[in-house]
Each structure stands twice: as structure tokens, then as C-alpha cells.
Backbone as a ProteinNet text record, in pm:
[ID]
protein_1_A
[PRIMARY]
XXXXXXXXXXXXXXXXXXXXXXXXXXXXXXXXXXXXXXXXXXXXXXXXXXXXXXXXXXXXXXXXXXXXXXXXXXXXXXXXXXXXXXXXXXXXXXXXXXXXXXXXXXXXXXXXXXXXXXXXXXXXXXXXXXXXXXXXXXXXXXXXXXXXXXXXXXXXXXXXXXXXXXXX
[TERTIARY]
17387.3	17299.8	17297.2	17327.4	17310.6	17180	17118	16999	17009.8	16980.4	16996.8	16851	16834.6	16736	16730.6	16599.9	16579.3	16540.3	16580.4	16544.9	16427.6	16332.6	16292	16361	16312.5	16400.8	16306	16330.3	16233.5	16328.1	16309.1	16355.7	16288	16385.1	16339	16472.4	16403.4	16485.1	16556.9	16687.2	16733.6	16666.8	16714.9	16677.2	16700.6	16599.4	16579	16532.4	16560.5	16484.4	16491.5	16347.6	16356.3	16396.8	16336.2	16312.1	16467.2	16513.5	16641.4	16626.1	16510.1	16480.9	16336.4	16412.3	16296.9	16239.7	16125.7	16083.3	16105.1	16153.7	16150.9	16266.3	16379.5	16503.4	16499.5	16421.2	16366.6	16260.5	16207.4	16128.3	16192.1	16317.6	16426.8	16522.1	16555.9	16616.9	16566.1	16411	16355.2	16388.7	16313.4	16312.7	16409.7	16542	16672.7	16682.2	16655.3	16689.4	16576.9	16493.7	16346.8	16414.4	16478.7	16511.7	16387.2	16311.7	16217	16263.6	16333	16401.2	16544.2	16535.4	16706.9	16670.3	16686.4	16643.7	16737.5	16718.6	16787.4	16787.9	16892.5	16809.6	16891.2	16844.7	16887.3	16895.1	16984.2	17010.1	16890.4	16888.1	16802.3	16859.1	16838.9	16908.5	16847.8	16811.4	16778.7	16871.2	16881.9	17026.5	16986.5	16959.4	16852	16979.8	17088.8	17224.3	17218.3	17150.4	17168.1	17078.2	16971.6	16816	16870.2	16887.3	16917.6	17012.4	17138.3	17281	17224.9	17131	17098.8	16993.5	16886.3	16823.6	16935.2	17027.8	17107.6	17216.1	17257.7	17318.6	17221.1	17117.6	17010.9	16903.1	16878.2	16790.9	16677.3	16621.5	16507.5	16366.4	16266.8	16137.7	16045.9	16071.5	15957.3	16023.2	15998.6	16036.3	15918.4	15955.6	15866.4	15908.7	15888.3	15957.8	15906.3	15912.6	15823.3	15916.4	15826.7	15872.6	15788.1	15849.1	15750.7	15704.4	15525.1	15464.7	15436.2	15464	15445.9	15275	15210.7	15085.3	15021.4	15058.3	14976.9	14904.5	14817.2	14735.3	14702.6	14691.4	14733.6	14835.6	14841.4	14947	14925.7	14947.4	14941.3	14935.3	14879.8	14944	14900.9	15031.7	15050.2	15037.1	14968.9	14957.4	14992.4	15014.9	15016	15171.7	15274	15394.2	15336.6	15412.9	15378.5	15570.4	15530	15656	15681.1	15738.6	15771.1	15805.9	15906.2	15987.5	15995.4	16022.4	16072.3	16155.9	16194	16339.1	16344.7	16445.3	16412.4	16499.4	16617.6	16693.5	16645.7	16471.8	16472.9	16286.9	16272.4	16095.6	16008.2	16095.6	16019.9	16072.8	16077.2	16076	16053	16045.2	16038.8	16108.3	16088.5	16181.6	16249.4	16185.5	16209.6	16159.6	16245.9	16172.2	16074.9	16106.9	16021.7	15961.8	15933.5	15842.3	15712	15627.4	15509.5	15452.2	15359	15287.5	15285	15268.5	15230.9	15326.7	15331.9	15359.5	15312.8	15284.5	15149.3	15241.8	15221.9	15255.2	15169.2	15273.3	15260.4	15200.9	15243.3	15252.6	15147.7	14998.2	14943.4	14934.8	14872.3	14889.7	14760.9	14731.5	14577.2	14517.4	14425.1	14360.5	14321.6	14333.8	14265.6	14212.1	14158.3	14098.5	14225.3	14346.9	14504.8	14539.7	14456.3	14519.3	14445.5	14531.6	14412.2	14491.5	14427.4	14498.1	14497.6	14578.1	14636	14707.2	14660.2	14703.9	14806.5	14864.8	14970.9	15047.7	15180.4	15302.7	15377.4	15310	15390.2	15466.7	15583.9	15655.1	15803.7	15812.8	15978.7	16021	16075.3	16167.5	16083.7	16041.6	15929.7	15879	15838.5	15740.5	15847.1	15963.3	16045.1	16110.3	16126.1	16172.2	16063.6	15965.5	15819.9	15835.9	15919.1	15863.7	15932.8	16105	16215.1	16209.5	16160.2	16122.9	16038.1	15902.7	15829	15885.4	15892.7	16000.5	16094	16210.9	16275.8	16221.1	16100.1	16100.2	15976.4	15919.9	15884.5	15976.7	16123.2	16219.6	16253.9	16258.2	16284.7	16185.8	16061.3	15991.7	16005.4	15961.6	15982.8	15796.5	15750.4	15649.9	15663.7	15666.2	15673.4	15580	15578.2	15469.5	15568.9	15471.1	15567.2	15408.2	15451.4	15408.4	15471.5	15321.3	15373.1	15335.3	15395.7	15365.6	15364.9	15289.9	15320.6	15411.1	15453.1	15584	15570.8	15437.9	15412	15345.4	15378.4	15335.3	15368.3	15291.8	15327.1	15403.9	15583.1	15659.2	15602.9	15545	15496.5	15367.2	15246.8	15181	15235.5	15335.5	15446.1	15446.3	15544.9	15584.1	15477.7	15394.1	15297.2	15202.4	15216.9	15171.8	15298.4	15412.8	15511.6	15512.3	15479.5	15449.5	15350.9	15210.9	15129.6	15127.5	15225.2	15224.9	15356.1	15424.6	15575.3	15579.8	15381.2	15407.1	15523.4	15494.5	15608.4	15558.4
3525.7	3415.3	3396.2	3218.2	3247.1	3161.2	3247.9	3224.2	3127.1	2998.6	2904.6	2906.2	2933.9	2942.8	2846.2	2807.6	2660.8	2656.3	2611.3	2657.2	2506.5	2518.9	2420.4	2352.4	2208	2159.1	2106.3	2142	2076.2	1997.5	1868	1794.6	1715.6	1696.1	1649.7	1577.6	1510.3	1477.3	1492.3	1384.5	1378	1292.2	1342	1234.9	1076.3	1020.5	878.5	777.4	666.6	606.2	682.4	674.1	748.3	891.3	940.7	1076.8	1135.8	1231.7	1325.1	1448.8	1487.2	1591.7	1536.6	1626.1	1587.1	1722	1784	1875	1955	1811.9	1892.5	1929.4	1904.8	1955.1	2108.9	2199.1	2334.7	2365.7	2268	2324.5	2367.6	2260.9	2315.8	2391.8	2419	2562.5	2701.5	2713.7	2807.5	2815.5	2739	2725.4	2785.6	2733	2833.8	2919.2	3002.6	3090.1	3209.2	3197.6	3252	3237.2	3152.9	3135.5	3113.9	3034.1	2967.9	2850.7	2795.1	2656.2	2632.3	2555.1	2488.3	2376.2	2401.1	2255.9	2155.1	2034.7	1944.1	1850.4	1808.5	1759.1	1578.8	1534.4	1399.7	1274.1	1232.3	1081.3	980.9	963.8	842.3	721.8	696.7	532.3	559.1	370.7	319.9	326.7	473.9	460.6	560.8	524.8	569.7	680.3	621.4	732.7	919.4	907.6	1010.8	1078.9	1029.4	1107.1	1143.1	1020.1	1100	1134.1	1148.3	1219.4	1393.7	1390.3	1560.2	1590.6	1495.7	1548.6	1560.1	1470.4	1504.9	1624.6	1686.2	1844.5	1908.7	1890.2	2043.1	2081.7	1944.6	1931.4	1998.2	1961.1	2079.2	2028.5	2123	2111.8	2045.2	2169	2101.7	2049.2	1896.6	1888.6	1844.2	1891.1	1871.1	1818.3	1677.5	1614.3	1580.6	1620.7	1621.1	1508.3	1456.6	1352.8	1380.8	1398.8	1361.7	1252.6	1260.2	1152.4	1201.1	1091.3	1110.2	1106.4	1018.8	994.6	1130.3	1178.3	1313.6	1382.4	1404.5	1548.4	1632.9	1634.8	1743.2	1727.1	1811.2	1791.5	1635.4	1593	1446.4	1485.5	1523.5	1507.7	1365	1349.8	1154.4	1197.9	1127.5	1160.7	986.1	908.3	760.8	680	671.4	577.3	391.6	320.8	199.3	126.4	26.2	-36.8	-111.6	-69.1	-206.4	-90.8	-155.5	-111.5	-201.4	-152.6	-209	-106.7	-198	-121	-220.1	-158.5	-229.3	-331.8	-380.4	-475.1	-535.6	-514.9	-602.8	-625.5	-733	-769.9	-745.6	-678.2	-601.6	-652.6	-547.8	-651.9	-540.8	-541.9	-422.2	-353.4	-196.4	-117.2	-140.9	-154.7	-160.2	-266.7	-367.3	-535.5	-530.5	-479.3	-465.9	-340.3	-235.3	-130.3	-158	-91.4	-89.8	-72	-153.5	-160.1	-9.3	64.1	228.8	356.3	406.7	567.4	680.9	752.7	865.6	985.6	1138.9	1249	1344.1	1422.8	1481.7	1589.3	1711.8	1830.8	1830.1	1855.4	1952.8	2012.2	2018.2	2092.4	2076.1	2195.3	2258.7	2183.7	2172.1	2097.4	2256.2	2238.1	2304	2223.8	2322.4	2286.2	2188.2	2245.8	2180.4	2067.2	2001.3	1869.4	1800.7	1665.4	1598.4	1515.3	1444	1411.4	1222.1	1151.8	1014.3	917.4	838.2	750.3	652.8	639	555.3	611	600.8	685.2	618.6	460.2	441.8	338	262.4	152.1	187.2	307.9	335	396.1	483.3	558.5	702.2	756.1	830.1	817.5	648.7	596.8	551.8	485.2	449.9	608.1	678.3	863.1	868.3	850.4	917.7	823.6	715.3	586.4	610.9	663.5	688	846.8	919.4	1055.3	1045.5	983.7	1014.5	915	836	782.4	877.1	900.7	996.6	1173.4	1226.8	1306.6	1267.7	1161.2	1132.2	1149.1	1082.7	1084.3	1219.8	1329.6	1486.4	1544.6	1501.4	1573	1714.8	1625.7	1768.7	1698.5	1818.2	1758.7	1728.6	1649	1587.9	1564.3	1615.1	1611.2	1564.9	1444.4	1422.6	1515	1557.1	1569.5	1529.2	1456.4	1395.5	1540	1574.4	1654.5	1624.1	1715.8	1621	1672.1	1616.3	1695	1793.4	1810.3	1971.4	2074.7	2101.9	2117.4	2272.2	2371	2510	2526.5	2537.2	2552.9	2677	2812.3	2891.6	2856	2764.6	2732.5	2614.4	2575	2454.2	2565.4	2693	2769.1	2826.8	2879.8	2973.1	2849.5	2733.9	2655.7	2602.8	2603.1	2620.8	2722	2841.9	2957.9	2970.7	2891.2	2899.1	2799.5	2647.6	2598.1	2623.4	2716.6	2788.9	2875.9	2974	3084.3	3201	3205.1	3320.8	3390.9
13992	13960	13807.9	13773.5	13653.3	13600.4	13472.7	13445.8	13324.1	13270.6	13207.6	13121.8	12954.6	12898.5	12833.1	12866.4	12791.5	12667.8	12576.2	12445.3	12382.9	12304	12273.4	12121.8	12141.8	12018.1	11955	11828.4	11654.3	11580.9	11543.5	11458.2	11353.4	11242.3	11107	11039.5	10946.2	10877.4	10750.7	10706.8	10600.7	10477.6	10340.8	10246.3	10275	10234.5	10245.2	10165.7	10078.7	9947.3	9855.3	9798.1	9621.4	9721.3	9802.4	9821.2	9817.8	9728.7	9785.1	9802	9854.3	9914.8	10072.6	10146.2	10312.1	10302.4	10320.6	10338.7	10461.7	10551.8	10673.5	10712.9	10632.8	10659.1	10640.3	10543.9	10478.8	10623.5	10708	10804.2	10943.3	10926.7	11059.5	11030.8	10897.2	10874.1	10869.6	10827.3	10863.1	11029	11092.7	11240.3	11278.2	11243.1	11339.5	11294.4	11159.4	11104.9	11179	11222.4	11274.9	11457.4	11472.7	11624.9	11686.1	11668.8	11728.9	11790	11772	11810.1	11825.8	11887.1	11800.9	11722	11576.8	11481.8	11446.1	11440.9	11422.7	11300.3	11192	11113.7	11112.1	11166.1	11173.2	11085	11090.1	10965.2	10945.2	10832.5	10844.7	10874.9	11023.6	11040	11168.5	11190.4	11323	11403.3	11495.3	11564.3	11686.6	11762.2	11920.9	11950.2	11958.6	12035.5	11974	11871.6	11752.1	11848.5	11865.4	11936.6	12089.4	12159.2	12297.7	12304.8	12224.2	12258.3	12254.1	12110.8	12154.1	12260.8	12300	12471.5	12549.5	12566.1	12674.8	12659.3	12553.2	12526.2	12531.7	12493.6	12490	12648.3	12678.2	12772	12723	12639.6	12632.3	12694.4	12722.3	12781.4	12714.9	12547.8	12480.3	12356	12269.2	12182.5	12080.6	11934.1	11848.1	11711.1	11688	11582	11472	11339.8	11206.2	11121.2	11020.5	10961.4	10831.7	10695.2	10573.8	10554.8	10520.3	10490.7	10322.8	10264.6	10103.2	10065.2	10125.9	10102.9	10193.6	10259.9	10312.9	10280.1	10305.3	10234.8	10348.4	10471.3	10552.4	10639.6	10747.6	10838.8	10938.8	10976.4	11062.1	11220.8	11310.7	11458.6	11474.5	11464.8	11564.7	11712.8	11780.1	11923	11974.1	11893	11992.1	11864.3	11931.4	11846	11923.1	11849.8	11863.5	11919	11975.3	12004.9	11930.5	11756.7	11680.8	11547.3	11489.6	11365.2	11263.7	11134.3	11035.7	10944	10861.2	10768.6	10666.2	10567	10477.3	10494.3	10616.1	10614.3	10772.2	10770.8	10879.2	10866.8	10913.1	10884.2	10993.2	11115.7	11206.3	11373	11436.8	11571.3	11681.2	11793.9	11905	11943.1	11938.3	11963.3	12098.7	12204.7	12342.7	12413.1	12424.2	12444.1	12532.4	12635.6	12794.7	12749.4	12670.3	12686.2	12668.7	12732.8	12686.9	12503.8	12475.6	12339.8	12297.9	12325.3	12281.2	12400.6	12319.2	12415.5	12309	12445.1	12402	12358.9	12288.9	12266.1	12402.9	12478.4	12554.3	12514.7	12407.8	12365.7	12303.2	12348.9	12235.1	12154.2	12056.1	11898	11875.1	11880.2	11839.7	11649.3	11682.8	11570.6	11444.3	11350.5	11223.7	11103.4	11021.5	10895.6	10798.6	10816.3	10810.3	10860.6	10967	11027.6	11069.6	11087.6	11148.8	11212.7	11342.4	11434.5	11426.7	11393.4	11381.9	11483.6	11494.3	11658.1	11568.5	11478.6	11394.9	11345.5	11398.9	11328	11221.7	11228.2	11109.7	11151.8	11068.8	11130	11129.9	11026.2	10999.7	11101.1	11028	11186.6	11229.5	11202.5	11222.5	11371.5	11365.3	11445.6	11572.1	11487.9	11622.2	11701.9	11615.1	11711.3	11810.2	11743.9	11857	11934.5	11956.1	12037.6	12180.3	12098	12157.6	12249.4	12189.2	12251.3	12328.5	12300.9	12404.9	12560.1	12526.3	12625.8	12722.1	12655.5	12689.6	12738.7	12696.7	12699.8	12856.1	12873.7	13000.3	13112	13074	13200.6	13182.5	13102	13170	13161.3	13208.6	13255	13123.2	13000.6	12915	12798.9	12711.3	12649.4	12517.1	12466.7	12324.4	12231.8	12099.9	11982.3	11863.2	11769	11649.3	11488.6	11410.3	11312	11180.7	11082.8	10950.3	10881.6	10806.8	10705.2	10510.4	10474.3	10332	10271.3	10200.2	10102.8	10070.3	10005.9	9962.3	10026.1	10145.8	10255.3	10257.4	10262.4	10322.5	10429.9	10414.6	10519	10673	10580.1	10652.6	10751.1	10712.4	10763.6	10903.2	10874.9	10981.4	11081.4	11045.1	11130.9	11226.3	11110.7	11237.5	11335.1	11257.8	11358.9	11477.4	11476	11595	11672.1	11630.3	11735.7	11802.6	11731.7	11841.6	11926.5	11871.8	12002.2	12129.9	12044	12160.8	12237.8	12185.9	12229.1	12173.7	12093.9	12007.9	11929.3
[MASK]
++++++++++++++++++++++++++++++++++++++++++++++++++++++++++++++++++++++++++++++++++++++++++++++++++++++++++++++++++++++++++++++++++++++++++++++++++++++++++++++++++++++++

């Protein structure tokens, strides 16, 4: 019999605009390096294939996707994405013509003195991942959380907050 371990997946991103550094690219390298995850650190571009090409190699249960917010001052749990984008080469339009106005974050993440919990992810891509994941992570029956973090953000405090929501 063979036993198939599901590993959970954390993703973040690359530099983008002024920024040439993502914080959270340093949060998904800890991550694999710790083997808490399999981390991912993904392009900045409106490009949906990028997101579900890795659900569909990893299959994972639980996924947990962080995004730097510059204006931050604590951690962000987004619990609600919106159906609508912008970029800087477009003035906005719907991610998913026929989707519903909102999709919710499945995954729990315990509240602290560190966070605070936000129903707006935003319009960039941040907001369209959470839009696209939670979506997707409905059809496998897997649970999904996005977090903003701030740039200057205690990587260690990220982590021990991934273990207590991984159980590790």
C-alpha cells in the first residue's frame, strides 16, 4: 500500500514596482528550509495558469498565501477577496465574469495582539490570488487563508504563526 503525504502549500511573492525586494519571498524560503511547507514564490503578473498549474501538481489540503502590504502595520488576515482587479495596464474589470461578488477564506488563523483580521484584499493581485484560490481550493475540497504582511514584518513571528495553524 502506498501512502501519499499531503504536504501543505505557502505562497508569496516576487518583487514588484518601486519594491525590489518582497518580504515574502524570505517567508517561503524560511518555510522550505524549516519543511513546514512546500513554498512557492510566484511572478507578479495577472496570470491564473501560474496559481492552478501548482494546485494541480501539489494537490494540497491546506493552502496559505501571503502578499506584502506596504502600508501595514500588523499582519492582515484577509478572510473575504472581491471579484474585480486592477493593474497598472488596466482600469479594472472582473476576475471571473459569472463568479460570485466575493469568496470567503476557508482556513482559520487565530487572531493576536499581531493581527488583525480585514474583509478587503485589495484590487491587485493579492486580491485576485485569494479570489482564484479560494475558488479553486473550494473545488478540492482543500482550506485556504491569504495574509498581508508588512514589509517589516518579523519573519519568525510569520513562522510560528504557520505552525500553529499546521500543527507543527
Amino acid at each position: 500500500m502506498t501512502i501519499v503525504q499531503v504536504i501543505p502549500l505557502v505562497y508569496g511573492f516576487g518583487p514588484y514596482e518601486k519594491y525590489n525586494h518582497n518580504v515574502t519571498t524570505d517567508i517561503v524560503r524560511e518555510v522550505n528550509r524549516l519543511k513546514l511547507a512546500r513554498g512557492i514564490v510566484f511572478d507578479v503578473r495577472f496570470d491564473s495558469n501560474q496559481f492552478i498549474a501548482a494546485l494541480e501538481r501539489y494537490q494540497p489540503k491546506v493552502i496559505i498565501g501571503i502578499g506584502q502590504h506596504p502600508r501595514a502595520r500588523k499582519i492582515r488576515i484577509e478572510r473575504r477577496a472581491r471579484n474585480w482587479h486592477e493593474s497598472a495596464c488596466s482600469t479594472g474589470k472582473p476576475i471571473e465574469s459569472c463568479g460570485p461578488e466575493f469568496r470567503y477564506a476557508s482556513l482559520k488563523i487565530p487572531t493576536t495582539e499581531e493581527t488583525t483580521v480585514t474583509y478587503n484584499a485589495g484590487a491587485y493581485l493579492c486580491n485576485y490570488s485569494m479570489y482564484l484560490m479560494c475558488r479553486e481550493a473550494e473545488r478540492m475540497k482543500a482550506k485556504y487563508a491569504f495574509l498581508h504582511v508588512p514589509i517589516h514584518v518579523d519573519i519568525q513571528r510569520i513562522i510560528e504563526l504557520f505552525k500553529t495553524v499546521l500543527g507543527r
